[in-house]
Amino acid sequence: MGHFAIATLAQIPHRRDGLPWGSTNPAEEPPDTGVTRHYHFSITRGFKAPDGFNKSVILVNDQFPGPAIEANWGDMIKVTVVNNIDSPDEGATIHWHGMTLKNSPWYDGVPGVSQCPITPRGGKFTYTFQADQFGTGWYHSHYSAQYDDGLYGPMVIYGPVQPEVSYDHDLGPVMISDYFHISYSKALELSFSKPPLPLSVDNNLINGKRSGKRYRLRLITTGSLANQKFNIDNHEMTIIANDYVPIKPYNTRVVTLGSGQRTDVIIHATGSPKDAVWMRSDIDMVCLQTTATIPTTLAAIYYESANTDYPPETNGSSWESNNCRNDPLSQTVPYYPVTPPDPETVQTVTVTVGLNATGYAVMFMDGSSFRADYHHPTLLGAKSGNLSFPTERNVYNFGSNSSVRLILTNTYGTVHPMHLHGHNFWVLAEGLGTWDGEITNPCNPLRRDTHNLQPETPVQPSYVVLEWRQNNPGIWPFHCHMSVHSSAGMIILALEQPDLIEELRVPMVIRQSCRSWEQFKSPSLVKQIDSVDRTPHPAP
């Protein structure tokens, strides 16, 4: 059972002239509030036992998970990260999941793409970017599968809500996470082994009262593998946002969340003052291709007059595995309509799995398994005008085309929560077999930054059709958010408007981080199990 401890987040002051935003439409440019929010993160390792099992985890300011980042839509955010991990080969970076980072692609936090890693034993890096989305997000390490060991935390960007949405209290983030008792490095060793050994999580964690009130919960899936089914006994939920995109509210008993996804819900506390119920999240074990069982993660919710000496005795809502899909596209409609244009380029990519030249199990995107070079970020290469990248960088140069349509086909039997950096994409269609060209809600398809690609079946592959505008010069990873799949090479890099990249100014901290990384370790000594060197090595 996970523990639940929710507290109302401290309210961030607005400007004197009222709300810091003018427009309420997230598809428009964010306001300039003139405010900068400053944070300082010290990253260390320590032993914690969140589920009773003691293991080495990564802490941010001595917290597991890390502290919340809060800002208003349009604020600037400055986070100084000091890597105080006492290990000779464990760098770090932080990715701001869902932030589009317009005009600041250098701060995307992906080693080998936008920056070099922050060196351990005192290396420092300051990220500076605008809160250009509003709603619920999170931050996490993008160094190897490091966030599996705890290097993550929630982000809450306050902004407008749909006119018909109201609630009494914002109860803040609820982070749901599958959890390994082994280190992330050991998990990668097992998944890359000859033959690959199946991975199964060891537990499921949830982070951690008043009748007649309405409460906002910000659900965040911070795990590495599992498809979660979240519900609150005897209560219906009104879904108001997916990722950073407000949607037309609808009611449900069960919310499906893949790795990296967020859903904001309103709970109407319709019970009596003496009621006690369970908040629960189940792992859809079918999606993990295992017959193992993981206990349901439970968190007790007590109404104001309930007897807290006794646990609730309520039962959860029933659900069926639905081939690991998110809620139907026809049901999840953005509140602020945006119609996708006819694409200027269409790209097809097929996902497969197989053995690389050394016999280790890896993922392939159109026959190429991604590998990064932590010493030479691709974005710096593009800035210098060098657009000739090694094949294993999986760079797709979409040039100056105004929009891209990607038809992604999965021939592998697991779900893939697909995440695109720097953008919200439209989800035009999904299914099994071959796409017939029909778009769901063609005038206003679902928009978000992470969406589940269904597993294949024994008789047919699955597909998802995505589209995004090319309005953000940079090199943006598109990858499966299952950490072992990403580490195994299930990544492509979308090169966007290379001519405009050359006009971007490189912050001094980017070049300094690469000089520091080069001085700290030579390429032959840095153990990058999922990058330059895929040879398994002992866990740190």
mmCIF file of C-alpha atoms in Angstrom, residues 144-460:
data_model
loop_
_atom_site.group_PDB
_atom_site.id
_atom_site.type_symbol
_atom_site.label_atom_id
_atom_site.label_comp_id
_atom_site.label_asym_id
_atom_site.label_seq_id
_atom_site.Cartn_x
_atom_site.Cartn_y
_atom_site.Cartn_z
ATOM 1 C CA SER A 144 19.711 7.073 -19.066
ATOM 2 C CA ALA A 145 16.761 5.572 -17.116
ATOM 3 C CA GLN A 146 17.761 7.587 -14.063
ATOM 4 C CA TYR A 147 14.307 8.881 -13.169
ATOM 5 C CA ASP A 148 13.353 5.300 -12.248
ATOM 6 C CA ASP A 149 15.467 5.814 -9.124
ATOM 7 C CA GLY A 150 13.517 8.907 -8.071
ATOM 8 C CA LEU A 151 14.886 11.944 -9.899
ATOM 9 C CA TYR A 152 11.529 13.549 -10.679
ATOM 10 C CA GLY A 153 8.926 15.889 -9.213
ATOM 11 C CA PRO A 154 5.669 17.702 -10.059
ATOM 12 C CA MET A 155 5.142 21.012 -11.839
ATOM 13 C CA VAL A 156 1.976 23.095 -11.424
ATOM 14 C CA ILE A 157 1.502 26.033 -13.778
ATOM 15 C CA TYR A 158 -1.527 28.047 -12.689
ATOM 16 C CA GLY A 159 -3.702 29.410 -15.461
ATOM 17 C CA PRO A 160 -7.296 29.946 -16.567
ATOM 18 C CA VAL A 161 -9.923 27.206 -16.440
ATOM 19 C CA GLN A 162 -12.854 26.545 -18.720
ATOM 20 C CA PRO A 163 -15.830 28.848 -17.892
ATOM 21 C CA GLU A 164 -18.103 25.978 -16.782
ATOM 22 C CA VAL A 165 -15.419 24.377 -14.588
ATOM 23 C CA SER A 166 -15.440 25.273 -10.904
ATOM 24 C CA TYR A 167 -13.956 23.755 -7.781
ATOM 25 C CA ASP A 168 -13.455 24.759 -4.170
ATOM 26 C CA HIS A 169 -9.915 23.539 -3.569
ATOM 27 C CA ASP A 170 -6.888 22.591 -5.659
ATOM 28 C CA LEU A 171 -5.398 19.627 -3.803
ATOM 29 C CA GLY A 172 -2.351 19.544 -6.023
ATOM 30 C CA PRO A 173 -0.348 16.717 -7.607
ATOM 31 C CA VAL A 174 -1.034 13.015 -7.125
ATOM 32 C CA MET A 175 1.993 11.156 -8.504
ATOM 33 C CA ILE A 176 1.415 7.509 -9.433
ATOM 34 C CA SER A 177 4.470 5.370 -10.070
ATOM 35 C CA ASP A 178 5.379 1.762 -10.660
ATOM 36 C CA TYR A 179 8.522 1.004 -8.682
ATOM 37 C CA PHE A 180 11.584 -1.237 -9.005
ATOM 38 C CA HIS A 181 13.482 -2.671 -6.043
ATOM 39 C CA ILE A 182 16.516 -2.948 -8.319
ATOM 40 C CA SER A 183 18.466 0.041 -9.629
ATOM 41 C CA TYR A 184 17.728 1.531 -13.028
ATOM 42 C CA SER A 185 21.099 0.261 -14.299
ATOM 43 C CA LYS A 186 20.267 -3.289 -13.243
ATOM 44 C CA ALA A 187 16.868 -3.017 -14.921
ATOM 45 C CA LEU A 188 18.589 -2.004 -18.158
ATOM 46 C CA GLU A 189 21.054 -4.881 -17.875
ATOM 47 C CA LEU A 190 18.186 -7.335 -17.650
ATOM 48 C CA SER A 191 16.270 -5.812 -20.555
ATOM 49 C CA PHE A 192 19.368 -5.765 -22.812
ATOM 50 C CA SER A 193 20.566 -9.249 -21.812
ATOM 51 C CA LYS A 194 21.109 -12.220 -24.156
ATOM 52 C CA PRO A 195 18.334 -13.366 -24.301
ATOM 53 C CA PRO A 196 16.416 -10.402 -22.820
ATOM 54 C CA LEU A 197 14.810 -11.161 -19.469
ATOM 55 C CA PRO A 198 11.241 -9.927 -18.880
ATOM 56 C CA LEU A 199 10.960 -7.006 -16.486
ATOM 57 C CA SER A 200 8.181 -6.704 -13.942
ATOM 58 C CA VAL A 201 7.776 -3.920 -11.444
ATOM 59 C CA ASP A 202 7.910 -4.688 -7.725
ATOM 60 C CA ASN A 203 5.322 -2.266 -6.431
ATOM 61 C CA ASN A 204 3.049 0.659 -7.196
ATOM 62 C CA LEU A 205 3.260 3.969 -5.325
ATOM 63 C CA ILE A 206 0.988 6.968 -4.802
ATOM 64 C CA ASN A 207 2.378 10.137 -3.232
ATOM 65 C CA GLY A 208 1.909 10.246 -0.606
ATOM 66 C CA LYS A 209 -11.541 15.878 3.629
ATOM 67 C CA ARG A 210 -14.903 17.671 3.336
ATOM 68 C CA SER A 211 -18.452 16.728 2.139
ATOM 69 C CA GLY A 212 -20.261 18.817 -0.457
ATOM 70 C CA LYS A 213 -17.092 20.391 -1.854
ATOM 71 C CA ARG A 214 -15.453 20.015 -5.248
ATOM 72 C CA TYR A 215 -11.741 19.224 -5.435
ATOM 73 C CA ARG A 216 -9.203 19.348 -8.236
ATOM 74 C CA LEU A 217 -6.661 16.538 -8.385
ATOM 75 C CA ARG A 218 -3.671 16.678 -10.715
ATOM 76 C CA LEU A 219 -2.842 13.078 -11.649
ATOM 77 C CA ILE A 220 0.711 12.446 -12.917
ATOM 78 C CA THR A 221 2.092 9.063 -14.017
ATOM 79 C CA THR A 222 5.775 9.158 -13.113
ATOM 80 C CA GLY A 223 6.503 5.446 -13.519
ATOM 81 C CA SER A 224 8.615 3.749 -16.125
ATOM 82 C CA LEU A 225 6.493 0.878 -17.441
ATOM 83 C CA ALA A 226 2.952 0.514 -16.173
ATOM 84 C CA ASN A 227 -0.412 1.543 -17.599
ATOM 85 C CA GLN A 228 -2.381 2.805 -14.594
ATOM 86 C CA LYS A 229 -6.133 2.623 -13.894
ATOM 87 C CA PHE A 230 -7.003 5.320 -11.345
ATOM 88 C CA ASN A 231 -10.313 5.601 -9.493
ATOM 89 C CA ILE A 232 -11.878 6.722 -6.218
ATOM 90 C CA ASP A 233 -14.400 4.350 -4.664
ATOM 91 C CA ASN A 234 -18.039 5.439 -5.007
ATOM 92 C CA HIS A 235 -17.096 8.668 -6.767
ATOM 93 C CA GLU A 236 -17.322 9.886 -10.332
ATOM 94 C CA MET A 237 -14.588 12.087 -11.774
ATOM 95 C CA THR A 238 -14.936 14.949 -14.245
ATOM 96 C CA ILE A 239 -11.920 15.108 -16.551
ATOM 97 C CA ILE A 240 -10.954 18.685 -17.445
ATOM 98 C CA ALA A 241 -7.444 18.395 -18.954
ATOM 99 C CA ASN A 242 -5.059 15.898 -20.528
ATOM 100 C CA ASP A 243 -1.385 16.830 -20.244
ATOM 101 C CA TYR A 244 -1.281 20.630 -20.644
ATOM 102 C CA VAL A 245 -4.434 20.821 -22.808
ATOM 103 C CA PRO A 246 -7.897 21.710 -21.362
ATOM 104 C CA ILE A 247 -10.652 19.483 -22.746
ATOM 105 C CA LYS A 248 -14.434 19.580 -22.841
ATOM 106 C CA PRO A 249 -15.369 18.130 -19.434
ATOM 107 C CA TYR A 250 -16.759 14.614 -19.281
ATOM 108 C CA ASN A 251 -17.427 12.134 -16.477
ATOM 109 C CA THR A 252 -15.828 8.758 -15.857
ATOM 110 C CA ARG A 253 -15.250 6.271 -13.057
ATOM 111 C CA VAL A 254 -11.779 5.155 -14.182
ATOM 112 C CA VAL A 255 -8.902 7.165 -15.696
ATOM 113 C CA THR A 256 -6.253 5.440 -17.848
ATOM 114 C CA LEU A 257 -2.755 6.889 -17.595
ATOM 115 C CA GLY A 258 0.356 5.758 -19.449
ATOM 116 C CA SER A 259 3.880 6.711 -18.428
ATOM 117 C CA GLY A 260 4.437 10.464 -18.636
ATOM 118 C CA GLN A 261 0.752 11.352 -18.995
ATOM 119 C CA ARG A 262 -1.209 13.745 -16.794
ATOM 120 C CA THR A 263 -4.949 14.140 -16.280
ATOM 121 C CA ASP A 264 -6.687 16.817 -14.200
ATOM 122 C CA VAL A 265 -9.962 15.740 -12.601
ATOM 123 C CA ILE A 266 -12.654 17.336 -10.453
ATOM 124 C CA ILE A 267 -14.060 15.216 -7.623
ATOM 125 C CA HIS A 268 -17.437 16.133 -6.154
ATOM 126 C CA ALA A 269 -17.406 15.010 -2.528
ATOM 127 C CA THR A 270 -20.925 13.580 -2.495
ATOM 128 C CA GLY A 271 -20.469 11.251 0.500
ATOM 129 C CA SER A 272 -21.726 11.802 4.016
ATOM 130 C CA PRO A 273 -19.521 13.561 6.615
ATOM 131 C CA LYS A 274 -18.682 10.171 8.205
ATOM 132 C CA ASP A 275 -17.622 8.406 5.022
ATOM 133 C CA ALA A 276 -14.173 6.964 4.338
ATOM 134 C CA VAL A 277 -13.189 5.689 0.881
ATOM 135 C CA TRP A 278 -10.125 4.432 -0.954
ATOM 136 C CA MET A 279 -8.292 6.280 -3.691
ATOM 137 C CA ARG A 280 -6.677 3.523 -5.734
ATOM 138 C CA SER A 281 -4.557 2.868 -8.781
ATOM 139 C CA ASP A 282 -4.302 -0.544 -10.455
ATOM 140 C CA ILE A 283 -1.624 -1.614 -12.916
ATOM 141 C CA ASP A 284 -3.023 -3.124 -16.094
ATOM 142 C CA MET A 285 -0.776 -6.188 -15.987
ATOM 143 C CA VAL A 286 -1.846 -7.273 -19.488
ATOM 144 C CA CYS A 287 0.096 -4.270 -20.805
ATOM 145 C CA LEU A 288 3.265 -5.531 -19.096
ATOM 146 C CA GLN A 289 2.982 -8.964 -20.715
ATOM 147 C CA THR A 290 3.323 -10.703 -17.379
ATOM 148 C CA THR A 291 1.202 -12.928 -15.191
ATOM 149 C CA ALA A 292 2.656 -11.371 -12.037
ATOM 150 C CA THR A 293 0.358 -9.511 -9.684
ATOM 151 C CA ILE A 294 1.041 -6.177 -8.030
ATOM 152 C CA PRO A 295 -1.140 -5.078 -5.100
ATOM 153 C CA THR A 296 -3.497 -2.205 -5.789
ATOM 154 C CA THR A 297 -2.025 1.047 -4.534
ATOM 155 C CA LEU A 298 -4.353 2.526 -1.933
ATOM 156 C CA ALA A 299 -4.661 5.918 -0.276
ATOM 157 C CA ALA A 300 -7.317 6.573 2.372
ATOM 158 C CA ILE A 301 -9.671 9.542 2.002
ATOM 159 C CA TYR A 302 -11.586 10.519 5.130
ATOM 160 C CA TYR A 303 -14.507 12.928 5.188
ATOM 161 C CA GLU A 304 -14.533 15.506 7.986
ATOM 162 C CA SER A 305 -16.379 13.390 10.601
ATOM 163 C CA ALA A 306 -14.990 9.969 9.622
ATOM 164 C CA ASN A 307 -13.231 7.780 12.182
ATOM 165 C CA THR A 308 -9.610 7.818 11.058
ATOM 166 C CA ASP A 309 -8.717 4.937 13.390
ATOM 167 C CA TYR A 310 -10.155 2.479 10.868
ATOM 168 C CA PRO A 311 -9.350 2.009 7.173
ATOM 169 C CA PRO A 312 -12.095 2.384 4.574
ATOM 170 C CA GLU A 313 -14.111 -0.701 3.622
ATOM 171 C CA THR A 314 -15.175 0.393 0.147
ATOM 172 C CA ASN A 315 -14.688 -1.406 -3.186
ATOM 173 C CA GLY A 316 -13.148 -0.041 -6.359
ATOM 174 C CA SER A 317 -14.784 0.485 -9.730
ATOM 175 C CA SER A 318 -14.529 -2.404 -12.150
ATOM 176 C CA TRP A 319 -12.580 -2.046 -15.381
ATOM 177 C CA GLU A 320 -11.409 -4.202 -18.260
ATOM 178 C CA SER A 321 -8.124 -4.123 -20.104
ATOM 179 C CA ASN A 322 -8.734 -2.367 -23.432
ATOM 180 C CA ASN A 323 -5.515 -3.162 -25.300
ATOM 181 C CA CYS A 324 -3.793 -0.428 -23.291
ATOM 182 C CA ARG A 325 -5.585 2.451 -25.044
ATOM 183 C CA ASN A 326 -6.244 5.868 -23.591
ATOM 184 C CA ASP A 327 -9.851 7.072 -23.459
ATOM 185 C CA PRO A 328 -11.543 7.125 -26.912
ATOM 186 C CA LEU A 329 -10.473 9.951 -29.217
ATOM 187 C CA SER A 330 -14.119 10.778 -29.846
ATOM 188 C CA GLN A 331 -14.563 11.476 -26.128
ATOM 189 C CA THR A 332 -11.459 13.558 -25.454
ATOM 190 C CA VAL A 333 -12.073 16.824 -27.291
ATOM 191 C CA PRO A 334 -9.957 19.953 -26.651
ATOM 192 C CA TYR A 335 -11.937 22.816 -25.167
ATOM 193 C CA TYR A 336 -10.283 25.402 -27.397
ATOM 194 C CA PRO A 337 -10.605 24.113 -30.971
ATOM 195 C CA VAL A 338 -7.611 24.077 -33.297
ATOM 196 C CA THR A 339 -7.898 22.475 -36.740
ATOM 197 C CA PRO A 340 -4.765 20.775 -38.094
ATOM 198 C CA PRO A 341 -3.594 21.955 -41.513
ATOM 199 C CA ASP A 342 -2.934 19.716 -44.476
ATOM 200 C CA PRO A 343 0.558 18.398 -43.745
ATOM 201 C CA GLU A 344 3.490 19.570 -45.820
ATOM 202 C CA THR A 345 5.319 16.326 -45.105
ATOM 203 C CA VAL A 346 4.174 12.819 -44.150
ATOM 204 C CA GLN A 347 6.586 10.437 -42.430
ATOM 205 C CA THR A 348 6.036 6.748 -41.676
ATOM 206 C CA VAL A 349 8.034 4.958 -38.984
ATOM 207 C CA THR A 350 7.770 1.299 -37.946
ATOM 208 C CA VAL A 351 8.721 0.060 -34.464
ATOM 209 C CA THR A 352 10.477 -3.316 -34.224
ATOM 210 C CA VAL A 353 12.617 -5.155 -31.689
ATOM 211 C CA GLY A 354 15.653 -7.321 -32.311
ATOM 212 C CA LEU A 355 19.313 -7.921 -31.543
ATOM 213 C CA ASN A 356 22.045 -5.427 -32.333
ATOM 214 C CA ALA A 357 25.473 -6.329 -33.698
ATOM 215 C CA THR A 358 26.690 -7.375 -30.243
ATOM 216 C CA GLY A 359 23.673 -9.603 -29.632
ATOM 217 C CA TYR A 360 21.872 -7.368 -27.123
ATOM 218 C CA ALA A 361 18.123 -6.776 -27.376
ATOM 219 C CA VAL A 362 17.285 -3.244 -28.582
ATOM 220 C CA MET A 363 14.422 -1.319 -30.188
ATOM 221 C CA PHE A 364 14.518 -0.117 -33.787
ATOM 222 C CA MET A 365 12.794 2.836 -35.466
ATOM 223 C CA ASP A 366 12.635 1.995 -39.163
ATOM 224 C CA GLY A 367 15.539 -0.380 -38.685
ATOM 225 C CA SER A 368 17.772 2.018 -36.730
ATOM 226 C CA SER A 369 18.345 1.888 -32.982
ATOM 227 C CA PHE A 370 19.041 5.305 -31.445
ATOM 228 C CA ARG A 371 22.336 6.020 -29.724
ATOM 229 C CA ALA A 372 23.447 9.394 -28.387
ATOM 230 C CA ASP A 373 26.890 10.864 -27.866
ATOM 231 C CA TYR A 374 26.884 12.700 -24.542
ATOM 232 C CA HIS A 375 29.988 14.661 -25.588
ATOM 233 C CA HIS A 376 28.521 16.092 -28.796
ATOM 234 C CA PRO A 377 24.898 17.301 -28.555
ATOM 235 C CA THR A 378 23.147 17.225 -31.924
ATOM 236 C CA LEU A 379 21.631 20.674 -31.356
ATOM 237 C CA LEU A 380 25.104 22.202 -31.157
ATOM 238 C CA GLY A 381 25.968 20.434 -34.392
ATOM 239 C CA ALA A 382 22.903 21.900 -36.098
ATOM 240 C CA LYS A 383 23.758 25.348 -34.732
ATOM 241 C CA SER A 384 27.155 25.140 -36.410
ATOM 242 C CA GLY A 385 25.509 24.191 -39.710
ATOM 243 C CA ASN A 386 26.619 20.555 -39.609
ATOM 244 C CA LEU A 387 23.520 18.538 -40.542
ATOM 245 C CA SER A 388 25.329 15.290 -41.375
ATOM 246 C CA PHE A 389 24.656 13.075 -38.387
ATOM 247 C CA PRO A 390 25.564 9.419 -37.815
ATOM 248 C CA THR A 391 22.771 7.018 -38.745
ATOM 249 C CA GLU A 392 22.253 5.940 -35.131
ATOM 250 C CA ARG A 393 21.232 9.507 -34.153
ATOM 251 C CA ASN A 394 17.940 8.828 -35.967
ATOM 252 C CA VAL A 395 17.659 12.462 -37.099
ATOM 253 C CA TYR A 396 14.682 13.206 -39.356
ATOM 254 C CA ASN A 397 15.249 16.561 -41.067
ATOM 255 C CA PHE A 398 11.800 18.052 -41.655
ATOM 256 C CA GLY A 399 13.339 21.281 -42.915
ATOM 257 C CA SER A 400 11.171 24.386 -43.029
ATOM 258 C CA ASN A 401 7.911 22.504 -43.650
ATOM 259 C CA SER A 402 5.105 24.105 -41.666
ATOM 260 C CA SER A 403 3.676 20.823 -40.371
ATOM 261 C CA VAL A 404 4.534 17.135 -40.054
ATOM 262 C CA ARG A 405 2.212 14.126 -40.069
ATOM 263 C CA LEU A 406 3.732 10.985 -38.541
ATOM 264 C CA ILE A 407 2.202 7.542 -39.084
ATOM 265 C CA LEU A 408 3.723 5.286 -36.438
ATOM 266 C CA THR A 409 3.266 1.500 -36.715
ATOM 267 C CA ASN A 410 3.992 -0.880 -33.841
ATOM 268 C CA THR A 411 4.958 -4.500 -34.553
ATOM 269 C CA TYR A 412 5.903 -5.234 -30.949
ATOM 270 C CA GLY A 413 3.579 -6.694 -28.317
ATOM 271 C CA THR A 414 3.744 -3.928 -25.684
ATOM 272 C CA VAL A 415 2.175 -0.513 -25.335
ATOM 273 C CA HIS A 416 4.313 2.553 -26.058
ATOM 274 C CA PRO A 417 3.369 5.904 -24.468
ATOM 275 C CA MET A 418 4.820 8.177 -27.146
ATOM 276 C CA HIS A 419 6.080 11.606 -26.088
ATOM 277 C CA LEU A 420 7.166 14.509 -28.300
ATOM 278 C CA HIS A 421 9.371 17.260 -26.894
ATOM 279 C CA GLY A 422 8.756 20.895 -27.790
ATOM 280 C CA HIS A 423 5.170 20.444 -28.965
ATOM 281 C CA ASN A 424 1.627 19.377 -28.340
ATOM 282 C CA PHE A 425 0.622 17.060 -31.181
ATOM 283 C CA TRP A 426 -2.760 16.276 -32.654
ATOM 284 C CA VAL A 427 -3.829 12.641 -32.327
ATOM 285 C CA LEU A 428 -5.616 12.113 -35.639
ATOM 286 C CA ALA A 429 -6.327 8.387 -35.500
ATOM 287 C CA GLU A 430 -5.377 5.135 -33.795
ATOM 288 C CA GLY A 431 -6.243 1.473 -34.165
ATOM 289 C CA LEU A 432 -5.166 -1.959 -35.349
ATOM 290 C CA GLY A 433 -4.200 -2.902 -38.873
ATOM 291 C CA THR A 434 -3.657 -0.168 -41.468
ATOM 292 C CA TRP A 435 -4.899 3.400 -41.175
ATOM 293 C CA ASP A 436 -7.776 4.045 -43.585
ATOM 294 C CA GLY A 437 -7.163 7.796 -43.770
ATOM 295 C CA GLU A 438 -10.096 8.763 -41.544
ATOM 296 C CA ILE A 439 -9.435 11.409 -38.864
ATOM 297 C CA THR A 440 -11.339 11.414 -35.574
ATOM 298 C CA ASN A 441 -12.824 14.881 -34.895
ATOM 299 C CA PRO A 442 -11.087 16.382 -37.972
ATOM 300 C CA CYS A 443 -11.949 19.979 -37.020
ATOM 301 C CA ASN A 444 -10.677 19.628 -33.449
ATOM 302 C CA PRO A 445 -8.719 16.409 -32.761
ATOM 303 C CA LEU A 446 -7.241 15.569 -29.368
ATOM 304 C CA ARG A 447 -4.054 17.498 -28.568
ATOM 305 C CA ARG A 448 -1.517 16.450 -25.947
ATOM 306 C CA ASP A 449 2.199 15.689 -25.608
ATOM 307 C CA THR A 450 2.052 11.960 -24.692
ATOM 308 C CA HIS A 451 -0.270 9.290 -26.101
ATOM 309 C CA ASN A 452 -0.436 5.510 -25.902
ATOM 310 C CA LEU A 453 0.438 3.523 -29.021
ATOM 311 C CA GLN A 454 -1.349 0.204 -28.595
ATOM 312 C CA PRO A 455 0.537 -3.109 -28.622
ATOM 313 C CA GLU A 456 0.340 -5.246 -31.691
ATOM 314 C CA THR A 457 -1.825 -8.345 -31.668
ATOM 315 C CA PRO A 458 -0.814 -11.789 -32.960
ATOM 316 C CA VAL A 459 -2.559 -11.051 -36.256
ATOM 317 C CA GLN A 460 -2.034 -7.354 -36.930
#
